[in-house]
PDB file of C-alpha atoms and ligand atoms in Angstrom:
ATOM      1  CA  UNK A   1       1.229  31.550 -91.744  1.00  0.00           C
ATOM      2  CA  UNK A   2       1.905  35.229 -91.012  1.00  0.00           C
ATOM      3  CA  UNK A   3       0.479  37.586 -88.916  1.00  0.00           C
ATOM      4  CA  UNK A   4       0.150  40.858 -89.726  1.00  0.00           C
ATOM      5  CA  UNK A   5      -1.178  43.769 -89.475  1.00  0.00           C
ATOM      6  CA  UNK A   6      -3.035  44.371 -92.289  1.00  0.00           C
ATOM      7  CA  UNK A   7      -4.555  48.294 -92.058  1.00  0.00           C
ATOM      8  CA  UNK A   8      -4.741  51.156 -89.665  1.00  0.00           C
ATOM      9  CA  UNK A   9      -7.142  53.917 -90.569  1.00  0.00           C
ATOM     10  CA  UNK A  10      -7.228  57.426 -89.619  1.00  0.00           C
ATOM     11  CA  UNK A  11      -4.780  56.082 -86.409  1.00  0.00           C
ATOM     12  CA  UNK A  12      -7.326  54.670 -84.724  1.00  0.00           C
ATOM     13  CA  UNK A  13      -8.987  51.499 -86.387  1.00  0.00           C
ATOM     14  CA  UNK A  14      -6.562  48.296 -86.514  1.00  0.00           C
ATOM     15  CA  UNK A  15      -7.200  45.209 -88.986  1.00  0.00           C
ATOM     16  CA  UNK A  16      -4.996  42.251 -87.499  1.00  0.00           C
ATOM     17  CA  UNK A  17      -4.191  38.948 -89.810  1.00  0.00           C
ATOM     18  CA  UNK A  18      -4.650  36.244 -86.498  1.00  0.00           C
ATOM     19  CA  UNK A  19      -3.828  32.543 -87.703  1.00  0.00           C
ATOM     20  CA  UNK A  20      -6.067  30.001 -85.706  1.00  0.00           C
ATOM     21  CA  UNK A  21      -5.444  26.795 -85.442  1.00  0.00           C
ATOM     22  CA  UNK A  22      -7.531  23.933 -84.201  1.00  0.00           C
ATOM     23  CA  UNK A  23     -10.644  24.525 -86.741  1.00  0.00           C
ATOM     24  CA  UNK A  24     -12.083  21.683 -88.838  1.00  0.00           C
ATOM     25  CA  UNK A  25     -15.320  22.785 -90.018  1.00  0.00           C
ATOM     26  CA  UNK A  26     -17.711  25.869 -90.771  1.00  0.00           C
ATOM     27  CA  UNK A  27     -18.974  26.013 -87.696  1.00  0.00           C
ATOM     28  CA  UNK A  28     -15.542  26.239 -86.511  1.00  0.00           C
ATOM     29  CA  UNK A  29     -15.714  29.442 -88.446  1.00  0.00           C
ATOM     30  CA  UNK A  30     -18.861  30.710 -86.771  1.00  0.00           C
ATOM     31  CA  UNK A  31     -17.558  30.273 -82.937  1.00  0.00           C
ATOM     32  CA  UNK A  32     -14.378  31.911 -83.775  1.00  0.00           C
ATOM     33  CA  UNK A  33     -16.460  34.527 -85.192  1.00  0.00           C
ATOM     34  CA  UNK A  34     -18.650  34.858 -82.253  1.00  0.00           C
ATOM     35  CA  UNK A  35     -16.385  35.264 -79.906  1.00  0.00           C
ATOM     36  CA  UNK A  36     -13.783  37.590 -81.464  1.00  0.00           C
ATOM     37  CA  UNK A  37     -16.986  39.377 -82.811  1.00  0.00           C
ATOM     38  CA  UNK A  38     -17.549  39.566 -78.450  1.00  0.00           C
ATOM     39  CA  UNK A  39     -14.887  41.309 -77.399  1.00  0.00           C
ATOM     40  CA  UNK A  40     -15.732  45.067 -76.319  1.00  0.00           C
ATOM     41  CA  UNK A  41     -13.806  47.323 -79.122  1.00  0.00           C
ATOM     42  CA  UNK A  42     -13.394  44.329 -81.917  1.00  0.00           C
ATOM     43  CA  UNK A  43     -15.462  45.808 -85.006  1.00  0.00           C
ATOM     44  CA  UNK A  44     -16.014  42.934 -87.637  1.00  0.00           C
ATOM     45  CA  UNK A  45     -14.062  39.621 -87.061  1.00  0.00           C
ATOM     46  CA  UNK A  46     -13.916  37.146 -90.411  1.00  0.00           C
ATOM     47  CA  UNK A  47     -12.588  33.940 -90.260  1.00  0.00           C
ATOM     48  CA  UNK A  48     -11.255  31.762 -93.260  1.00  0.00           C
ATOM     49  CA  UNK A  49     -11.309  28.056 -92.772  1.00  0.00           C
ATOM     50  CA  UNK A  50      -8.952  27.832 -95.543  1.00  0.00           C
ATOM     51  CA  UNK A  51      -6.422  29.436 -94.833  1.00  0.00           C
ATOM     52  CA  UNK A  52      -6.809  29.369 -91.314  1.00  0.00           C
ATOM     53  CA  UNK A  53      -6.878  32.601 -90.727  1.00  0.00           C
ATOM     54  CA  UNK A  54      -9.099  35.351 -88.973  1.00  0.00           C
ATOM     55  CA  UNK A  55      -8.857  38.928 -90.070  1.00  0.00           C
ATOM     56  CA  UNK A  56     -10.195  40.991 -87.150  1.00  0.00           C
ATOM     57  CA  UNK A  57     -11.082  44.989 -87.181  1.00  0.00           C
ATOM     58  CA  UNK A  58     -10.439  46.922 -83.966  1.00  0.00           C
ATOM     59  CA  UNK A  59     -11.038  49.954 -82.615  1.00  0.00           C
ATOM     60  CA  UNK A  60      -6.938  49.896 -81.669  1.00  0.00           C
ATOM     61  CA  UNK A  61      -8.059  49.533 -78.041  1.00  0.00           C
ATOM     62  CA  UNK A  62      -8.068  46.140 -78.177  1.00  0.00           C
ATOM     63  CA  UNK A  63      -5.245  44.140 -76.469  1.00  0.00           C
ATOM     64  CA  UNK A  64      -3.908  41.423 -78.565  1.00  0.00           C
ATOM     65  CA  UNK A  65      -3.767  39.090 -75.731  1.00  0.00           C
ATOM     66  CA  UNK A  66      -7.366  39.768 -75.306  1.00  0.00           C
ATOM     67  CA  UNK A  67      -8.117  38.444 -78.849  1.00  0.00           C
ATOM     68  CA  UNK A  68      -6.274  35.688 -78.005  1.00  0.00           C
ATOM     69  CA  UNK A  69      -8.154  35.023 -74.740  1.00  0.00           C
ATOM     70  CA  UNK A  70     -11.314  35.139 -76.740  1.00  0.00           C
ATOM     71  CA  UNK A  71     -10.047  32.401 -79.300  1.00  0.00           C
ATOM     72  CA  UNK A  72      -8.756  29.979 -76.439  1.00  0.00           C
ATOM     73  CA  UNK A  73     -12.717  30.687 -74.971  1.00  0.00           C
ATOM     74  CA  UNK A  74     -14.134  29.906 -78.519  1.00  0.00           C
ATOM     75  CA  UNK A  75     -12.011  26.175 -78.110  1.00  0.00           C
ATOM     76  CA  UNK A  76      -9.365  27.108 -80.529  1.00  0.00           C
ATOM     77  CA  UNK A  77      -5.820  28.508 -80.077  1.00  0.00           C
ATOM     78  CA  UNK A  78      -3.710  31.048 -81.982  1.00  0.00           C
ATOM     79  CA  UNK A  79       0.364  29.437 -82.904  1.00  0.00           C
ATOM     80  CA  UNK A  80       2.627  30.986 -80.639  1.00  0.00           C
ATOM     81  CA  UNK A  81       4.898  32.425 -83.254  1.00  0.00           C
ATOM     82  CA  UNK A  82       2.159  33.927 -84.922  1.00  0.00           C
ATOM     83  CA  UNK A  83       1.368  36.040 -81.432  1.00  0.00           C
ATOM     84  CA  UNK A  84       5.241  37.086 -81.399  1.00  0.00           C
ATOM     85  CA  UNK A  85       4.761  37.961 -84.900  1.00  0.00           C
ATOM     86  CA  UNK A  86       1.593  40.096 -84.328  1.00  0.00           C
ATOM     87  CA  UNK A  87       3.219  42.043 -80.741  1.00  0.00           C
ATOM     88  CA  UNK A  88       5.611  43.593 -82.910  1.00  0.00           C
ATOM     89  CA  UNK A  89       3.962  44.620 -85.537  1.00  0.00           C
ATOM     90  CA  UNK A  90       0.912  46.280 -83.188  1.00  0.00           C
ATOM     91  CA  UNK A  91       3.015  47.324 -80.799  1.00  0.00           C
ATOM     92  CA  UNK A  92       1.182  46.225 -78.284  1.00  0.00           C
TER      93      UNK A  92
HETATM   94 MO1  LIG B 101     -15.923  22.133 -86.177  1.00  0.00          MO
HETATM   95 MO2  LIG B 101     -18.221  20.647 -85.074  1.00  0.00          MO
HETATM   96  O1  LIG B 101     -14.515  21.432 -85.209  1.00  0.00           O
HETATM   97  O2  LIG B 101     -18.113  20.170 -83.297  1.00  0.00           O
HETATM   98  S1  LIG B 101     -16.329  19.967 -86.328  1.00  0.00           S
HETATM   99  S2  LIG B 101     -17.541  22.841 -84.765  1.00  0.00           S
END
């Protein structure tokens, strides 16, 4: 699974591609939701059993080890690839 940034608009909002790992059912889906939905700055968070994957909308001010924090609080985790993946192409 990649991660990627998917979109930035007008410079300022950020859509992020976060794989998640650990989820096994739909309500998997709704605490990752939850809590990425949570975090101060994160604008729409939608998760994709599926695929495993969470596409999350920022405001850009949002640290990416924040998301990541809020993931780990939710019970799941986010590969550790994936995060190298997803610092370079944020920058941040
Ligand atoms: Mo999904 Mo239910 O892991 O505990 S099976 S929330």
């Amino acid at each position: 699974m990649t991660a990627a940034v998917v979109s930035r608009v007008a410079g300022q909002a950020v859509g992020l591609r976060v794989p998640i790992s650990g989820m096994t059912c739909a309500s998997c889906v709704g605490r990752v939701e939850r809590g990425l939905g949570a975090v101060p700055g994160v604008q729409r968070a939608s998760v994709n059993l599926a695929t495993e994957t969470a596409e999350v909308f920022t405001d850009g001010t949002v640290a990416l080890r924040t998301l990541t924090q809020a993931v780990e609080g939710s019970g799941y985790s986010v590969p550790e690839r994936a995060i190298d993946q997803l610092k370079t192409d944020a920058g941040n």
